[in-house]
Short mmCIF file of C-alpha atoms and ligand atoms in Angstrom, two decimals:
data_model
loop_
_atom_site.label_atom_id
_atom_site.label_comp_id
_atom_site.label_asym_id
_atom_site.label_seq_id
_atom_site.Cartn_x
_atom_site.Cartn_y
_atom_site.Cartn_z
CA MET Q 6 -0.01 0.00 0.00
CA ALA Q 7 2.68 2.39 1.08
CA LYS Q 8 4.62 1.40 -2.09
CA SER Q 9 1.68 2.25 -4.44
CA ARG Q 10 1.08 5.54 -2.62
CA ARG Q 11 4.74 6.40 -3.07
CA LYS Q 12 4.48 5.48 -6.75
CA ALA Q 13 1.40 7.67 -7.22
CA GLU Q 14 3.30 10.50 -5.53
CA VAL Q 15 6.31 10.08 -7.87
CA GLU Q 16 3.91 10.21 -10.85
CA ARG Q 17 2.19 13.29 -9.52
CA ASP Q 18 5.47 15.04 -9.02
CA ARG Q 19 6.55 14.01 -12.55
CA ALA Q 20 3.37 15.36 -14.11
CA ARG Q 21 3.93 18.69 -12.29
CA ARG Q 22 7.60 18.94 -13.35
CA MET Q 23 6.83 18.01 -16.92
CA ASN Q 24 3.81 20.17 -17.43
CA TRP Q 25 5.69 22.92 -19.39
CA TRP Q 26 7.70 20.41 -21.36
CA ARG Q 27 4.65 18.45 -22.51
CA ARG Q 28 3.11 21.66 -23.77
CA ALA Q 29 6.32 23.06 -25.26
CA ARG Q 30 6.63 20.55 -28.18
CA PHE Q 31 9.56 22.12 -29.91
CA GLY Q 32 13.17 22.61 -28.75
CA MET Q 33 16.58 23.43 -30.23
CA PHE Q 34 19.54 21.07 -29.80
CA VAL Q 35 22.93 22.72 -30.15
CA HIS Q 36 26.01 20.52 -30.87
CA TRP Q 37 29.08 22.77 -30.53
CA GLY Q 38 32.58 22.11 -29.42
CA LEU Q 39 36.19 21.72 -30.51
CA TYR Q 40 35.05 19.40 -33.31
CA SER Q 41 33.12 22.27 -34.94
CA GLN Q 42 36.50 23.60 -36.18
CA LEU Q 43 37.20 20.45 -38.19
CA GLU Q 44 33.82 20.61 -39.96
CA ARG Q 45 33.44 16.92 -40.09
CA GLY Q 46 30.90 16.21 -37.42
CA GLU Q 47 31.17 15.61 -33.68
CA TRP Q 48 32.60 12.10 -34.02
CA VAL Q 49 35.61 13.17 -36.03
CA MET Q 50 38.12 12.46 -33.28
CA HIS Q 51 37.02 8.86 -33.04
CA ARG Q 52 36.32 8.20 -36.73
CA GLU Q 53 39.68 9.58 -37.84
CA GLY Q 54 41.57 8.15 -34.93
CA ILE Q 55 42.96 11.49 -33.84
CA PRO Q 56 45.00 10.94 -30.68
CA PRO Q 57 43.86 12.92 -27.68
CA HIS Q 58 46.96 15.13 -27.42
CA GLU Q 59 46.67 16.03 -31.06
CA TYR Q 60 42.95 16.76 -30.86
CA GLY Q 61 43.48 18.69 -27.68
CA LYS Q 62 45.41 21.35 -29.66
CA LEU Q 63 42.04 22.45 -31.01
CA ALA Q 64 41.43 24.11 -27.69
CA SER Q 65 44.01 26.78 -28.36
CA THR Q 66 42.63 27.66 -31.81
CA TRP Q 67 38.97 27.87 -30.81
CA GLN Q 68 37.79 31.45 -30.95
CA PRO Q 69 34.01 31.62 -30.75
CA ARG Q 70 32.69 35.09 -31.36
CA PRO Q 71 31.06 36.94 -28.53
CA ASP Q 72 27.29 36.62 -28.32
CA ALA Q 73 27.12 33.41 -30.29
CA ALA Q 74 24.68 31.99 -27.78
CA ARG Q 75 22.56 35.12 -27.94
CA ASP Q 76 22.07 34.60 -31.65
CA TRP Q 77 21.01 30.97 -31.20
CA ALA Q 78 18.51 31.90 -28.49
CA ARG Q 79 17.05 34.61 -30.59
CA LEU Q 80 16.70 32.20 -33.49
CA ALA Q 81 15.15 29.57 -31.30
CA LYS Q 82 12.62 32.05 -30.00
CA ALA Q 83 11.80 33.30 -33.46
CA ALA Q 84 11.40 29.71 -34.66
CA GLY Q 85 8.76 28.97 -32.02
CA MET Q 86 10.98 26.82 -29.92
CA LYS Q 87 10.45 26.82 -26.18
CA TYR Q 88 13.69 25.34 -24.87
CA MET Q 89 17.29 24.63 -25.81
CA VAL Q 90 19.72 21.85 -25.03
CA LEU Q 91 23.50 22.51 -25.39
CA THR Q 92 26.36 20.02 -25.45
CA THR Q 93 28.13 21.03 -22.26
CA LYS Q 94 30.53 18.14 -22.90
CA HIS Q 95 30.40 15.88 -25.89
CA HIS Q 96 32.20 12.56 -26.32
CA ASP Q 97 35.50 14.39 -26.98
CA GLY Q 98 35.55 15.29 -23.33
CA PHE Q 99 36.09 19.02 -23.72
CA CYS Q 100 34.05 20.90 -21.19
CA LEU Q 101 32.33 24.14 -22.23
CA TRP Q 102 32.07 25.37 -18.68
CA ASP Q 103 34.49 26.43 -15.99
CA THR Q 104 34.89 23.13 -14.23
CA GLN Q 105 37.14 22.19 -11.23
CA GLN Q 106 37.18 18.58 -12.54
CA THR Q 107 39.61 19.11 -15.38
CA ASP Q 108 41.61 21.83 -17.02
CA TYR Q 109 40.34 20.62 -20.39
CA ASN Q 110 37.62 23.27 -20.48
CA ALA Q 111 36.77 26.42 -22.33
CA ALA Q 112 37.36 28.77 -19.42
CA ARG Q 113 40.95 27.63 -18.72
CA SER Q 114 42.12 26.84 -22.22
CA GLY Q 115 41.37 28.21 -25.63
CA PRO Q 116 38.38 30.56 -25.55
CA GLY Q 117 38.97 31.58 -21.92
CA ARG Q 118 35.23 31.87 -21.42
CA ASP Q 119 32.56 29.97 -19.59
CA LEU Q 120 30.45 29.18 -22.73
CA VAL Q 121 27.81 27.45 -20.69
CA ARG Q 122 27.22 30.52 -18.59
CA GLU Q 123 26.88 32.61 -21.72
CA TYR Q 124 24.38 30.08 -23.10
CA VAL Q 125 22.34 30.02 -19.92
CA GLU Q 126 22.14 33.82 -19.79
CA ALA Q 127 21.13 33.91 -23.47
CA CYS Q 128 18.27 31.35 -22.93
CA ARG Q 129 16.99 33.22 -19.91
CA ARG Q 130 17.03 36.55 -21.66
CA CYS Q 131 14.82 35.06 -24.44
CA GLY Q 132 12.50 33.37 -21.99
CA LEU Q 133 13.64 29.84 -23.09
CA LYS Q 134 14.02 26.89 -20.76
CA VAL Q 135 17.56 25.70 -20.22
CA GLY Q 136 18.80 22.20 -21.04
CA PHE Q 137 22.24 20.71 -20.62
CA TYR Q 138 23.42 17.74 -22.69
CA TYR Q 139 26.21 15.79 -21.01
CA SER Q 140 28.02 12.82 -22.57
CA LEU Q 141 28.93 10.17 -20.04
CA MET Q 142 31.23 8.56 -22.56
CA ASP Q 143 34.51 10.42 -22.64
CA TRP Q 144 37.34 9.88 -25.12
CA HIS Q 145 39.75 12.30 -23.42
CA HIS Q 146 39.59 11.34 -19.75
CA PRO Q 147 42.41 8.86 -19.03
CA ASP Q 148 39.94 6.58 -17.26
CA GLY Q 149 37.20 7.04 -19.88
CA TRP Q 150 37.74 3.57 -21.34
CA ARG Q 151 39.91 2.02 -18.64
CA CYS Q 152 36.98 2.31 -16.22
CA ALA Q 153 35.44 -0.76 -17.77
CA ARG Q 154 38.44 -2.91 -16.83
CA SER Q 155 39.81 -1.53 -13.62
CA GLU Q 156 37.86 -0.80 -10.48
CA SER Q 157 40.18 2.03 -9.38
CA ALA Q 158 39.81 3.67 -12.76
CA ARG Q 159 35.99 3.28 -12.58
CA ARG Q 160 36.07 4.88 -9.11
CA ARG Q 161 38.00 7.87 -10.41
CA PHE Q 162 35.92 8.23 -13.55
CA VAL Q 163 32.57 7.95 -11.70
CA ASP Q 164 33.73 10.55 -9.19
CA PHE Q 165 34.77 12.87 -12.11
CA THR Q 166 31.37 12.31 -13.83
CA HIS Q 167 29.37 12.94 -10.66
CA GLY Q 168 31.54 15.97 -9.99
CA CYS Q 169 30.88 17.46 -13.47
CA VAL Q 170 27.10 16.86 -13.15
CA ARG Q 171 27.07 18.34 -9.67
CA GLU Q 172 28.77 21.54 -10.97
CA LEU Q 173 26.31 21.81 -13.85
CA CYS Q 174 23.43 21.52 -11.39
CA SER Q 175 24.89 23.93 -8.87
CA ASN Q 176 26.48 26.78 -10.65
CA TYR Q 177 23.99 28.07 -13.24
CA GLY Q 178 20.75 28.57 -11.40
CA LYS Q 179 17.65 26.68 -12.41
CA LEU Q 180 18.21 23.94 -14.81
CA ASP Q 181 15.12 22.63 -16.72
CA VAL Q 182 16.43 19.60 -18.64
CA LEU Q 183 19.35 17.32 -18.11
CA TRP Q 184 20.12 15.34 -21.22
CA TYR Q 185 22.61 12.52 -20.70
CA ASP Q 186 24.15 10.76 -23.65
CA VAL Q 187 25.98 7.49 -24.43
CA PRO Q 188 26.59 5.61 -21.17
CA ALA Q 189 29.57 3.71 -22.50
CA PRO Q 190 31.62 1.81 -21.68
CA LEU Q 191 29.98 0.93 -18.33
CA ASP Q 192 27.13 -1.56 -18.91
CA THR Q 193 24.85 -0.96 -15.96
CA ALA Q 194 23.31 1.89 -13.91
CA ALA Q 195 24.94 0.35 -10.91
CA LEU Q 196 28.41 0.79 -12.42
CA TRP Q 197 27.71 4.44 -13.25
CA GLU Q 198 26.06 4.84 -9.85
CA SER Q 199 23.25 6.50 -11.82
CA GLU Q 200 20.69 6.21 -9.12
CA LYS Q 201 22.85 8.11 -6.64
CA MET Q 202 23.78 10.65 -9.36
CA ASN Q 203 20.21 11.36 -10.33
CA ARG Q 204 19.20 11.55 -6.70
CA MET Q 205 21.84 14.26 -6.27
CA VAL Q 206 20.59 16.03 -9.42
CA ARG Q 207 17.05 16.08 -8.07
CA ARG Q 208 18.13 17.30 -4.68
CA LEU Q 209 19.97 20.22 -6.37
CA GLN Q 210 17.31 20.79 -9.07
CA PRO Q 211 13.91 19.67 -7.74
CA ASP Q 212 12.13 20.60 -10.97
CA VAL Q 213 14.55 19.23 -13.51
CA ILE Q 214 13.46 16.77 -16.20
CA ILE Q 215 16.00 13.99 -16.94
CA ASN Q 216 16.21 11.86 -20.07
CA ASP Q 217 16.73 8.13 -20.33
CA ARG Q 218 20.40 7.86 -21.18
CA SER Q 219 22.00 7.20 -17.79
CA ARG Q 220 20.86 3.55 -18.07
CA MET Q 221 17.76 4.56 -16.13
CA PRO Q 222 14.38 5.45 -17.63
CA GLN Q 223 13.89 8.61 -15.60
CA ASP Q 224 11.36 11.11 -17.16
CA PHE Q 225 11.40 10.77 -20.93
CA GLY Q 226 12.48 8.54 -23.82
CA THR Q 227 14.76 9.79 -26.63
CA PRO Q 228 14.07 8.21 -30.01
CA GLU Q 229 16.91 9.35 -32.29
CA GLU Q 230 16.49 10.29 -35.97
CA SER Q 231 13.02 8.79 -35.94
CA ILE Q 232 9.78 10.24 -34.76
CA ARG Q 233 7.91 7.60 -32.89
CA ALA Q 234 6.25 7.23 -29.51
CA ALA Q 235 8.21 5.65 -26.70
CA ALA Q 236 6.94 2.27 -25.47
CA GLY Q 237 4.54 2.10 -22.58
CA GLY Q 238 2.96 5.51 -23.10
CA ARG Q 239 6.00 7.19 -21.66
CA ALA Q 240 6.80 10.84 -22.43
CA TRP Q 241 9.18 11.13 -25.41
CA GLU Q 242 11.23 13.58 -27.37
CA ALA Q 243 12.59 12.76 -30.83
CA CYS Q 244 15.98 14.30 -31.47
CA VAL Q 245 16.80 14.80 -35.15
CA THR Q 246 19.55 16.22 -37.30
CA TYR Q 247 18.72 18.89 -39.75
CA ASN Q 248 21.17 18.54 -42.61
CA GLY Q 249 20.38 15.09 -43.78
CA ALA Q 250 23.71 13.57 -43.03
CA GLY Q 251 22.89 12.35 -39.57
CA VAL Q 252 25.72 14.50 -38.34
CA TRP Q 253 25.15 16.70 -35.28
CA GLY Q 254 28.25 18.83 -35.14
CA TYR Q 255 28.97 21.32 -37.90
CA GLN Q 256 29.62 19.89 -41.34
CA PRO Q 257 28.92 21.87 -44.52
CA ALA Q 258 26.03 20.50 -46.50
CA PRO Q 259 24.51 21.67 -49.80
CA PRO Q 260 21.17 23.51 -49.46
CA GLU Q 261 19.18 20.54 -50.84
CA ASP Q 262 20.47 18.26 -48.02
CA TRP Q 263 18.84 20.46 -45.38
CA CYS Q 264 15.23 19.68 -44.25
CA SER Q 265 12.83 21.98 -46.01
CA VAL Q 266 10.36 24.13 -44.07
CA ARG Q 267 7.68 21.63 -45.03
CA ALA Q 268 9.81 18.71 -43.80
CA VAL Q 269 10.38 20.42 -40.41
CA LEU Q 270 6.58 21.01 -40.17
CA GLY Q 271 6.06 17.41 -41.02
CA MET Q 272 8.22 16.28 -38.22
CA LEU Q 273 6.49 18.64 -35.82
CA ARG Q 274 3.14 17.23 -36.96
CA LYS Q 275 4.21 13.72 -36.42
CA ALA Q 276 5.59 14.51 -32.94
CA THR Q 277 2.45 16.38 -32.04
CA ALA Q 278 0.22 13.51 -33.26
CA GLY Q 279 2.04 11.16 -30.99
CA GLY Q 280 2.02 13.50 -27.99
CA GLY Q 281 5.87 13.92 -28.14
CA ASN Q 282 8.40 16.66 -28.54
CA LEU Q 283 10.78 17.48 -31.35
CA LEU Q 284 14.37 18.48 -30.50
CA LEU Q 285 15.77 19.81 -33.76
CA ASN Q 286 19.53 20.11 -33.96
CA ILE Q 287 21.69 22.94 -35.29
CA GLY Q 288 25.38 22.46 -35.46
CA PRO Q 289 26.82 25.99 -35.40
CA ARG Q 290 30.12 26.71 -37.03
CA ALA Q 291 33.13 26.96 -34.68
CA ASP Q 292 32.67 30.69 -34.40
CA GLY Q 293 29.11 30.09 -33.27
CA SER Q 294 27.37 31.27 -36.43
CA VAL Q 295 24.39 29.26 -37.61
CA PRO Q 296 24.40 27.97 -41.15
CA GLU Q 297 22.10 30.15 -43.27
CA GLU Q 298 20.04 27.24 -44.45
CA ALA Q 299 19.15 26.38 -40.88
CA ALA Q 300 18.44 29.98 -39.88
CA GLN Q 301 16.32 30.92 -42.79
CA ARG Q 302 14.18 27.77 -42.65
CA LEU Q 303 13.70 28.03 -38.96
CA LEU Q 304 12.46 31.65 -39.29
CA ALA Q 305 9.89 30.42 -41.74
CA VAL Q 306 8.89 27.61 -39.41
CA GLY Q 307 8.45 30.29 -36.72
CA LYS Q 308 6.31 32.44 -39.00
CA TRP Q 309 4.09 29.45 -39.69
CA LEU Q 310 3.83 28.63 -35.97
CA ARG Q 311 2.80 32.13 -35.03
CA LYS Q 312 -0.25 31.60 -37.23
CA ASN Q 313 -0.94 27.94 -36.69
CA GLY Q 314 0.59 27.23 -33.30
CA GLU Q 315 -2.69 26.10 -31.72
CA ALA Q 316 -2.33 22.90 -33.68
CA VAL Q 317 1.02 22.27 -32.08
CA TYR Q 318 1.47 23.61 -28.60
CA GLY Q 319 -0.38 22.56 -25.52
CA ASP Q 320 -1.60 19.27 -24.13
CA VAL Q 321 -2.31 16.48 -26.54
CA THR Q 322 -4.93 14.67 -24.61
CA GLN Q 323 -5.35 11.86 -27.08
CA ALA Q 324 -1.97 10.76 -28.40
CA ASP Q 325 -3.39 8.46 -31.08
CA TRP Q 326 -1.63 8.02 -34.35
CA TRP Q 327 -4.24 9.02 -36.87
CA THR Q 328 -4.14 7.20 -40.11
CA THR Q 329 -2.12 9.10 -42.68
CA ALA Q 330 -3.75 7.46 -45.68
CA MET Q 331 -4.98 10.72 -47.15
CA HIS Q 332 -3.24 12.00 -50.24
CA SER Q 333 -3.64 15.54 -49.21
CA GLY Q 334 -2.38 15.63 -45.67
CA ALA Q 335 -2.31 14.18 -42.18
CA TRP Q 336 -3.70 14.78 -38.70
CA THR Q 337 -3.08 15.89 -35.21
CA GLN Q 338 -5.57 15.69 -32.48
CA LYS Q 339 -6.35 17.30 -29.13
CA GLY Q 340 -9.37 16.22 -27.22
CA ARG Q 341 -12.46 16.88 -29.42
CA THR Q 342 -10.45 18.84 -31.97
CA ALA Q 343 -8.87 17.16 -34.94
CA ASP Q 344 -6.54 19.28 -37.12
CA PHE Q 345 -6.04 18.27 -40.69
CA TRP Q 346 -2.66 19.50 -42.00
CA CYS Q 347 -3.29 19.82 -45.64
CA THR Q 348 0.04 19.62 -47.61
CA ALA Q 349 -1.48 19.18 -51.04
CA TRP Q 350 -4.31 21.62 -51.40
CA PRO Q 351 -7.27 20.08 -53.22
CA GLY Q 352 -8.94 23.24 -54.46
CA ARG Q 353 -12.50 24.16 -53.50
CA GLU Q 354 -13.58 20.78 -52.21
CA LEU Q 355 -11.96 18.21 -49.92
CA ALA Q 356 -13.47 14.82 -49.14
CA ILE Q 357 -12.26 12.83 -46.19
CA GLY Q 358 -13.29 9.23 -45.81
CA LYS Q 359 -14.60 7.42 -42.77
CA VAL Q 360 -14.67 10.14 -40.20
CA HIS Q 361 -16.19 8.68 -37.05
CA GLY Q 362 -17.94 11.03 -34.58
CA THR Q 363 -20.07 14.02 -35.36
CA VAL Q 364 -18.30 17.08 -36.65
CA GLU Q 365 -19.86 20.24 -35.25
CA ARG Q 366 -17.70 22.86 -36.84
CA ALA Q 367 -15.00 23.12 -39.47
CA SER Q 368 -12.76 26.20 -39.81
CA LEU Q 369 -9.49 27.35 -41.29
CA LEU Q 370 -6.51 28.31 -39.15
CA PRO Q 371 -5.31 30.93 -38.64
CA THR Q 372 -8.29 33.13 -39.49
CA GLY Q 373 -11.02 30.97 -37.97
CA ARG Q 374 -13.00 31.28 -41.16
CA THR Q 375 -15.87 28.76 -41.09
CA VAL Q 376 -15.84 26.03 -43.73
CA GLU Q 377 -19.11 24.53 -45.02
CA PHE Q 378 -19.35 20.81 -44.75
CA GLU Q 379 -21.60 17.85 -45.13
CA GLN Q 380 -21.10 14.68 -43.22
CA THR Q 381 -22.45 11.23 -44.05
CA ARG Q 382 -21.42 7.95 -42.57
CA GLU Q 383 -18.95 7.33 -45.36
CA ARG Q 384 -17.43 10.73 -45.92
CA LEU Q 385 -16.98 14.28 -44.80
CA VAL Q 386 -17.02 16.74 -47.61
CA LEU Q 387 -15.71 20.25 -47.01
CA ARG Q 388 -16.96 22.83 -49.52
CA ASN Q 389 -16.26 26.35 -50.66
CA LEU Q 390 -12.66 26.17 -49.59
CA PRO Q 391 -10.28 28.78 -51.07
CA ALA Q 392 -9.23 27.81 -54.63
CA ARG Q 393 -5.58 28.10 -53.64
CA CYS Q 394 -3.78 26.92 -50.52
CA PRO Q 395 -4.31 29.65 -47.95
CA ASP Q 396 -0.91 29.14 -46.37
CA ARG Q 397 1.69 31.19 -48.20
CA THR Q 398 4.61 30.32 -45.87
CA ALA Q 399 4.95 26.64 -46.49
CA GLY Q 400 1.89 25.43 -48.32
CA VAL Q 401 0.67 23.73 -45.18
CA ALA Q 402 -2.84 24.80 -44.29
CA VAL Q 403 -4.61 23.54 -41.18
CA ILE Q 404 -8.32 22.72 -41.25
CA LYS Q 405 -9.77 22.46 -37.85
CA LEU Q 406 -12.58 20.05 -37.12
CA GLU Q 407 -14.44 20.31 -33.86
CA GLY Q 408 -16.30 17.17 -32.83
CA LYS Q 409 -19.23 16.61 -30.59
CA SER Q 410 -17.06 14.01 -28.98
CA LYS Q 411 -13.64 12.65 -29.97
CA LEU Q 412 -13.30 12.24 -33.73
CA SER Q 413 -11.36 9.55 -35.53
CA GLN Q 414 -10.73 8.37 -38.99
CA ARG Q 415 -10.94 4.60 -39.42
CA MET Q 416 -10.17 3.60 -42.90
CA GLY Q 417 -10.29 -0.18 -42.72
CA VAL Q 418 -9.10 -1.99 -45.81
CA GLY Q 419 -12.13 -1.97 -48.07
CA TRP Q 420 -14.89 0.32 -49.21
CA THR Q 421 -17.67 -1.34 -47.20
CA LEU Q 422 -19.18 0.31 -44.25
CA ALA Q 423 -17.54 -0.75 -41.00
C1 GLC Y 510 24.31 9.96 -30.53
C2 GLC Y 510 25.61 10.40 -30.99
C3 GLC Y 510 25.97 11.74 -30.57
C4 GLC Y 510 24.83 12.76 -30.57
C5 GLC Y 510 23.60 12.13 -29.96
C6 GLC Y 510 22.35 12.97 -30.07
O1 GLC Y 510 24.35 9.42 -29.24
O2 GLC Y 510 26.68 9.53 -30.60
O3 GLC Y 510 26.98 12.28 -31.36
O4 GLC Y 510 25.17 13.81 -29.77
O5 GLC Y 510 23.29 10.91 -30.58
O6 GLC Y 510 21.25 12.27 -29.65
#
């Protein structure tokens, strides 16, 4: 009994902490570090076998321009994103903050600045929630690999790791999201002492939301490069690259490799339909500047969201996957409202098969203009629509259907009435 009460309490506390996050839907992931200078992604050290002492020289040549973080935060805000997550330390082990745990950090070598502090201040100035990415795997720390084979090395490395996390949770004010990554080479939460680490994190940051990559499930799942719900109805956030190459750190890419505005909106739609979040990555150049392709397209996404945001933000009470069998678009759904994201405008009339539940009203976002309709058991026909797609930003127009009760589209396999 006491156990189930305790469990209910944990769930209540989680719901409270995650309330903003569930409604936020859209965040910016920032991969930025020494590797940005080499312009071949964030795995370059490993993939090219660059020895740590060689790679470490990149610290002395890294000269990020002032206010880089301010520009990301402004862009995120303009794009309709509600939070950011920055790589405070990626697998290369270089810490972007002023840490006592190692001199291999941006304050004591190279830039001579606490880049994490600059980032936190920039987020706050723009009213964005603050997230820290932290890679457990570390290619620089002398015990980073050895810890799997030697208990004394493990002891040192776990102390180092917990020390880093403690600083991040102590020195920058309120932290909204802690985003661990790659818990290698230690195979269990016990070896990382993750339970203890996360308990410390929660003591220091009672409202923080923690992802599932410390070998413990914690608050949310993190599907990568694919937008799909986490198992068991858990909260989830899909993290995705933007430039097609599956590369998170800066690497030049031709314009056609970047996701189009429509593709980004498509990802947002899918995340929304499944009740999840989308964490879209930008890999700034070494100086901190954002590739033009990313910036321009994000601004257009933001413009679209300012008009159509009601289809995206807020609680998704029904996280069903609606069938996407329509030629002309796909759905999101919140309670009694079903939004049809029309990506191939049909002209004056749109027929939708097998809508179950009574439609009470149909209208167009963002104007709220009423749309005439006729509903029979087999089909819903919307009439007198504008001849051309009303959305000039991306050719994605949202038709809002309000149901008497929850609506659904059940296609089945044949024509016959269900
Ligand atoms: C993978 C990659 C890493 C990237 C992360 C983002 O774990 O190893 O480079 O930062 O995905 O989710």
